[in-house]
Short mmCIF file of C-alpha atoms in Angstrom, two decimals:
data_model
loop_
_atom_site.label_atom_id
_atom_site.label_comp_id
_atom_site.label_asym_id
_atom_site.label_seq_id
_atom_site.Cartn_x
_atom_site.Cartn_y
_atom_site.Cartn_z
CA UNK A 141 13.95 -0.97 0.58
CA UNK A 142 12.23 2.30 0.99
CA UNK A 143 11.87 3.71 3.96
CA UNK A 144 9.73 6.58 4.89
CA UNK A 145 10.40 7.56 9.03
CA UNK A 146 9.21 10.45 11.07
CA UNK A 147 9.83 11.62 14.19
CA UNK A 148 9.28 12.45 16.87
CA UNK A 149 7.22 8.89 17.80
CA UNK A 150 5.31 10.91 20.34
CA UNK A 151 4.60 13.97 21.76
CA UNK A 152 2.44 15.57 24.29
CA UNK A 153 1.45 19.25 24.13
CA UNK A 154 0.15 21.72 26.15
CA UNK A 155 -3.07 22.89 24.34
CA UNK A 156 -2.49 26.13 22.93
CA UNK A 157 1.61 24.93 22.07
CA UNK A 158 2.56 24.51 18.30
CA UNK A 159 3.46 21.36 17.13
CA UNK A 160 5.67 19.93 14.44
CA UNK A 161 6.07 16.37 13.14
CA UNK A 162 8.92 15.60 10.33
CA UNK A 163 8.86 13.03 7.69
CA UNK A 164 11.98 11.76 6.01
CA UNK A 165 11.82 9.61 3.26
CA UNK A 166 15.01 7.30 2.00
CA UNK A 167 13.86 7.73 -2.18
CA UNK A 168 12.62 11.37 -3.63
CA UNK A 169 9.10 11.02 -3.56
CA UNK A 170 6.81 12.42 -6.93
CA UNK A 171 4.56 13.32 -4.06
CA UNK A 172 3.62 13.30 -0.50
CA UNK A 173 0.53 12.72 1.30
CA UNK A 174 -0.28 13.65 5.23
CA UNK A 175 -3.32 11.34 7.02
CA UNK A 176 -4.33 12.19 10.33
CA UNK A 177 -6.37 8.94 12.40
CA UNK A 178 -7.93 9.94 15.77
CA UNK A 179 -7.54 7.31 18.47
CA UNK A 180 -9.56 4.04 17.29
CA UNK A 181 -10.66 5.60 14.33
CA UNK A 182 -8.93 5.11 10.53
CA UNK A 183 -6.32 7.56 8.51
CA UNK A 184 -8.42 10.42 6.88
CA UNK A 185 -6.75 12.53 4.10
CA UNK A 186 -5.48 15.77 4.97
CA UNK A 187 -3.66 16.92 1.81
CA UNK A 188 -1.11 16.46 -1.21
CA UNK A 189 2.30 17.89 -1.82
CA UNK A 190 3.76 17.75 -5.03
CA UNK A 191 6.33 21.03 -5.89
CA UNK A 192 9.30 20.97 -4.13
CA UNK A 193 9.68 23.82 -1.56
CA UNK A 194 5.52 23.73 -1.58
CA UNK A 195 3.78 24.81 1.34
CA UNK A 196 0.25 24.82 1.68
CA UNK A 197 -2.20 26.00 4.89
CA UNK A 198 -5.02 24.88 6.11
CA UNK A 199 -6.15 26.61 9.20
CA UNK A 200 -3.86 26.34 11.95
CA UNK A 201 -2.18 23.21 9.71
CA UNK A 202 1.20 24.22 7.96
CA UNK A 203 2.37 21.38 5.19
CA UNK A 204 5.57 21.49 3.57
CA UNK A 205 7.34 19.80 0.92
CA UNK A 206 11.21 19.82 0.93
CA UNK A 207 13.24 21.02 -1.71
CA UNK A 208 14.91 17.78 -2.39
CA UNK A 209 11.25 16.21 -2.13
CA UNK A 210 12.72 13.50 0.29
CA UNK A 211 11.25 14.93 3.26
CA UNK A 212 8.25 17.16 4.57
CA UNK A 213 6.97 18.51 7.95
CA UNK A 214 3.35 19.42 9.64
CA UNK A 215 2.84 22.34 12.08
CA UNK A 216 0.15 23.08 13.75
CA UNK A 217 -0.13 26.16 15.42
CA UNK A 218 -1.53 26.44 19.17
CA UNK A 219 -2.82 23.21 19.38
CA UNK A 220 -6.08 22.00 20.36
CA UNK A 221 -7.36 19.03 21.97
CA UNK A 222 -9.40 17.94 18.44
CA UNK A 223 -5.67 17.78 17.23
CA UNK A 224 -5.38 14.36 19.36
CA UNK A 225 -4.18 11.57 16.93
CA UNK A 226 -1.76 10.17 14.79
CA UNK A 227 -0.35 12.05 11.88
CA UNK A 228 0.72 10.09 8.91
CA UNK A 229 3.03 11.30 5.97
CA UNK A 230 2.84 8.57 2.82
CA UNK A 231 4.46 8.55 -0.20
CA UNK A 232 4.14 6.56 -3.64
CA UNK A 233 6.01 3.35 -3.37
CA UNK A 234 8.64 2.30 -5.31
CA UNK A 235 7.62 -0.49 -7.53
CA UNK A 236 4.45 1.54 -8.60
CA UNK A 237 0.97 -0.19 -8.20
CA UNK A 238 -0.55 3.33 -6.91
CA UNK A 239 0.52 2.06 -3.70
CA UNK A 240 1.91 4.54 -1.03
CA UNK A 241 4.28 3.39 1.96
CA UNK A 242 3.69 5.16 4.85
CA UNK A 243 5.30 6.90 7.53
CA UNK A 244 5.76 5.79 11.07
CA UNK A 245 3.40 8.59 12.08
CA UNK A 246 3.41 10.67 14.93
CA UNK A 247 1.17 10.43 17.87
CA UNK A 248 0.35 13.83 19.44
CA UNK A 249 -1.48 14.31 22.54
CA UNK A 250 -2.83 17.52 23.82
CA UNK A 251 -3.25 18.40 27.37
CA UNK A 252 -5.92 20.60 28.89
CA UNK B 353 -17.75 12.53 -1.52
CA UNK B 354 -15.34 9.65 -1.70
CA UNK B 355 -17.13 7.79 1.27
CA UNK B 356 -15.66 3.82 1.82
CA UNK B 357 -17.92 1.00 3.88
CA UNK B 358 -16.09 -1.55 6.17
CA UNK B 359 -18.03 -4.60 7.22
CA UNK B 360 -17.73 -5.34 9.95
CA UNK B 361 -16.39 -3.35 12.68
CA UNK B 362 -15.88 -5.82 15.00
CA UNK B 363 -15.44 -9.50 14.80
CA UNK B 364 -14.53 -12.10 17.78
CA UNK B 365 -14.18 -15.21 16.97
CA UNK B 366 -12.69 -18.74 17.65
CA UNK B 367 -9.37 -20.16 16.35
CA UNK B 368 -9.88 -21.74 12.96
CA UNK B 369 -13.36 -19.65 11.40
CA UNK B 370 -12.94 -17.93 8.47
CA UNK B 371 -13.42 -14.56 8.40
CA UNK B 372 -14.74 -11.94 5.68
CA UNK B 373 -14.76 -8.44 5.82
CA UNK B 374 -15.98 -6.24 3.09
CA UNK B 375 -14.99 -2.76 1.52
CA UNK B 376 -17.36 -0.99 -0.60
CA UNK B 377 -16.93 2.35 -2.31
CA UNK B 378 -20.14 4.12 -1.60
CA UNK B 379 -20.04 7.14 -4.00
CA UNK B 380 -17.94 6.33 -6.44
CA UNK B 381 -15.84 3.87 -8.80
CA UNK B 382 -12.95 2.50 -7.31
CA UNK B 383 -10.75 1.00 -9.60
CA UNK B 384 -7.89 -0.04 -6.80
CA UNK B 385 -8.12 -0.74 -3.33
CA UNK B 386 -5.76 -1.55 -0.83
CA UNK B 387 -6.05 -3.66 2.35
CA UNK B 388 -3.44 -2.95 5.23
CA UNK B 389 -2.95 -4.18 8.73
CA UNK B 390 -2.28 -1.79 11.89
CA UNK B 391 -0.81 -3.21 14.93
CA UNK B 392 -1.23 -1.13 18.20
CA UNK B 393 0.49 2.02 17.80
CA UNK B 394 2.05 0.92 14.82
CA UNK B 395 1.82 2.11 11.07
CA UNK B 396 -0.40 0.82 8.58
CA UNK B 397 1.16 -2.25 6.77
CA UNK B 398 0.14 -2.90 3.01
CA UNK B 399 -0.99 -6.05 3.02
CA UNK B 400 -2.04 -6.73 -0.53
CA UNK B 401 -3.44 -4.36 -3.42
CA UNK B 402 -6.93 -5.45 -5.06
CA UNK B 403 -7.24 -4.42 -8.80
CA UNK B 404 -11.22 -5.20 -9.95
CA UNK B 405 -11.31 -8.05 -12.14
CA UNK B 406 -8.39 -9.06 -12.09
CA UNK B 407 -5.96 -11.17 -9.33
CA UNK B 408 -4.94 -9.21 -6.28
CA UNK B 409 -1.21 -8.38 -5.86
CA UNK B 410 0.19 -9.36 -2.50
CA UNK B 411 3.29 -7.89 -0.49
CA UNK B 412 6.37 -9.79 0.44
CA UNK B 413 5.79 -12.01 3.51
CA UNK B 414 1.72 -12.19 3.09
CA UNK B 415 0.42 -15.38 2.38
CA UNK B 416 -2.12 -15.35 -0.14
CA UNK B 417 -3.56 -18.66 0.62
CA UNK B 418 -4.44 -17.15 3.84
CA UNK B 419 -5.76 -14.27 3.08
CA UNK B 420 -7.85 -14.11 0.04
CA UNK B 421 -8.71 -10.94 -1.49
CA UNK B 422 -11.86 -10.86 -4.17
CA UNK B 423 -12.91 -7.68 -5.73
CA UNK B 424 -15.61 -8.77 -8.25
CA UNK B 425 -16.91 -5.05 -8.91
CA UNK B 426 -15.69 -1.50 -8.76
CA UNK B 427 -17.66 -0.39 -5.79
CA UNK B 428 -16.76 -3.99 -3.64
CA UNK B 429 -13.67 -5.57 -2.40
CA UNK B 430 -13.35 -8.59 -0.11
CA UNK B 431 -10.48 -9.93 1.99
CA UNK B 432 -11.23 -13.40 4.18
CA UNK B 433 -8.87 -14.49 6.87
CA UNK B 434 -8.97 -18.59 6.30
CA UNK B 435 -8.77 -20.24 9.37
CA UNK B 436 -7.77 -17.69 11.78
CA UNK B 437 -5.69 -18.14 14.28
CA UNK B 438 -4.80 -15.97 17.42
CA UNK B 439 -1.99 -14.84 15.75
CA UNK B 440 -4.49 -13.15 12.99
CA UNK B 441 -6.02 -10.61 15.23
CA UNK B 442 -5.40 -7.23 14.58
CA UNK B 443 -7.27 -4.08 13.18
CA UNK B 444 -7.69 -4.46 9.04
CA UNK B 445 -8.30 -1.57 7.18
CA UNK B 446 -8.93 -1.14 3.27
CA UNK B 447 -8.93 1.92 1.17
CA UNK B 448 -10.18 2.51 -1.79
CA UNK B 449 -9.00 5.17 -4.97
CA UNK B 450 -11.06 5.96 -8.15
CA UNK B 451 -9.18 6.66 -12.04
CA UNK B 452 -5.79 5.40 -12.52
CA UNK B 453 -4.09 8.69 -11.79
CA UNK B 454 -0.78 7.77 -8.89
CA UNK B 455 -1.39 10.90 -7.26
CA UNK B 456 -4.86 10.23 -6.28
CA UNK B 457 -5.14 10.39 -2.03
CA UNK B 458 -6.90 6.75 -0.55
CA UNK B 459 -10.36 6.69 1.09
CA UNK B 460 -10.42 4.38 4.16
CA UNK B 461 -12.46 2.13 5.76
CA UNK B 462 -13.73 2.91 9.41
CA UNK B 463 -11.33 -0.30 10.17
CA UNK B 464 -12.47 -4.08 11.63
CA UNK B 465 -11.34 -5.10 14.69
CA UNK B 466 -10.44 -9.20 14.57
CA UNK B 467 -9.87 -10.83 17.56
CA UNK B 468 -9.44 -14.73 17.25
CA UNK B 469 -9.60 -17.07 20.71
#
């Protein structure tokens, strides 16, 4: 079935390091979405991918879309400690439905 | 915009209650919503897609006898947890998407926590 990984599982910072989380999909994806959910809290939409080779910036956030649209990455750039959570890519599942399968996500933590 | 009500937050209850927890869409129409379960540091597990008026469509392994999913209007979706058991507890969250169009991102719930004695 599809699978839709990232890595790495975890990662703690120093606050004020960049930080990158990759997303790697088993099926090309028409599209892929990044959530971010702060400890305890739900997955809030960050943005949508849908070119291959698209990039698109928000802030200190850098989203790209491979060329092969099977995988994309987040970097953020000198992290801060409101970057705490878990970052999740999601894609459309296979099957259709409007249903998206999502990633394994990526828990960051940012140290003072 | 796109703002999505989870009722309630919290729940704690004892082994065999039935449990309801409601999602509305606050500010708009939501044709489709989805109801997933997370697990501690775990993903977010699709647990059954709820189409309005018409029967919910439930992912491999979920029973649907178990959990049963009503969503009556566009702006309200229901699941209940029959007869829960400790096994049951875990943090339920639904999202919600208005228009038909795939690409559309999902609106989620602030989450409820179940915890069953």
């Amino acid at each position: 079935g599809q699978q839709v990984m990232q890595i790495p599982q975890y990662q703690h910072v120093q606050e004020g390091e960049d930080f990158t989380t990759y997303c790697n999909s088993s099926t090309t994806l028409s599209n892929i979405q990044w959530y971010k959910q702060r400890p305890g809290g739900h997955p809030v939409f960050l943005i949508q991918l849908v070119k291959s080779g698209e990039v698109k910036k928000q802030k200190r956030l850098t989203f790209q879309f491979g060329e092969a649209k099977k995988n994309s990455s987040l970097h953020i750039t000198a992290t801060q400690t409101t970057d705490v959570g878990t970052y999740f890519c999601a894609g459309p599942a296979r099957g259709g439905g409007n249903k998206l399968t999502f990633g394994t996500g990526t828990q960051l933590k940012v140290e003072l | 915009g796109a703002v999505v009500s989870q009722h309630p937050s919290w729940v704690i209850c004892k082994s065999g209650t039935s449990v309801k927890i409601e999602c509305r869409s606050l500010d708009f129409q939501a044709t489709t919503m989805f109801w997933y379960r997370q697990f501690p540091k775990q993903s977010l597990m699709l647990m059954a897609t709820s189409n309005e008026g018409s029967k919910a469509t439930y992912e491999q392994g979920v029973e649907k006898d178990k959990f049963l999913i009503n969503h009556a209007s566009l702006t309200l979706s229901t699941l209940t947890v029959t007869s829960a058991h400790p096994e049951d507890s875990s943090f339920y969250i639904c999202s919600a998407r208005g228009g038909d169009r795939g690409s559309q991102p999902q609106h989620f719930g602030d989450g409820t926590r179940l915890s069953i004695l």
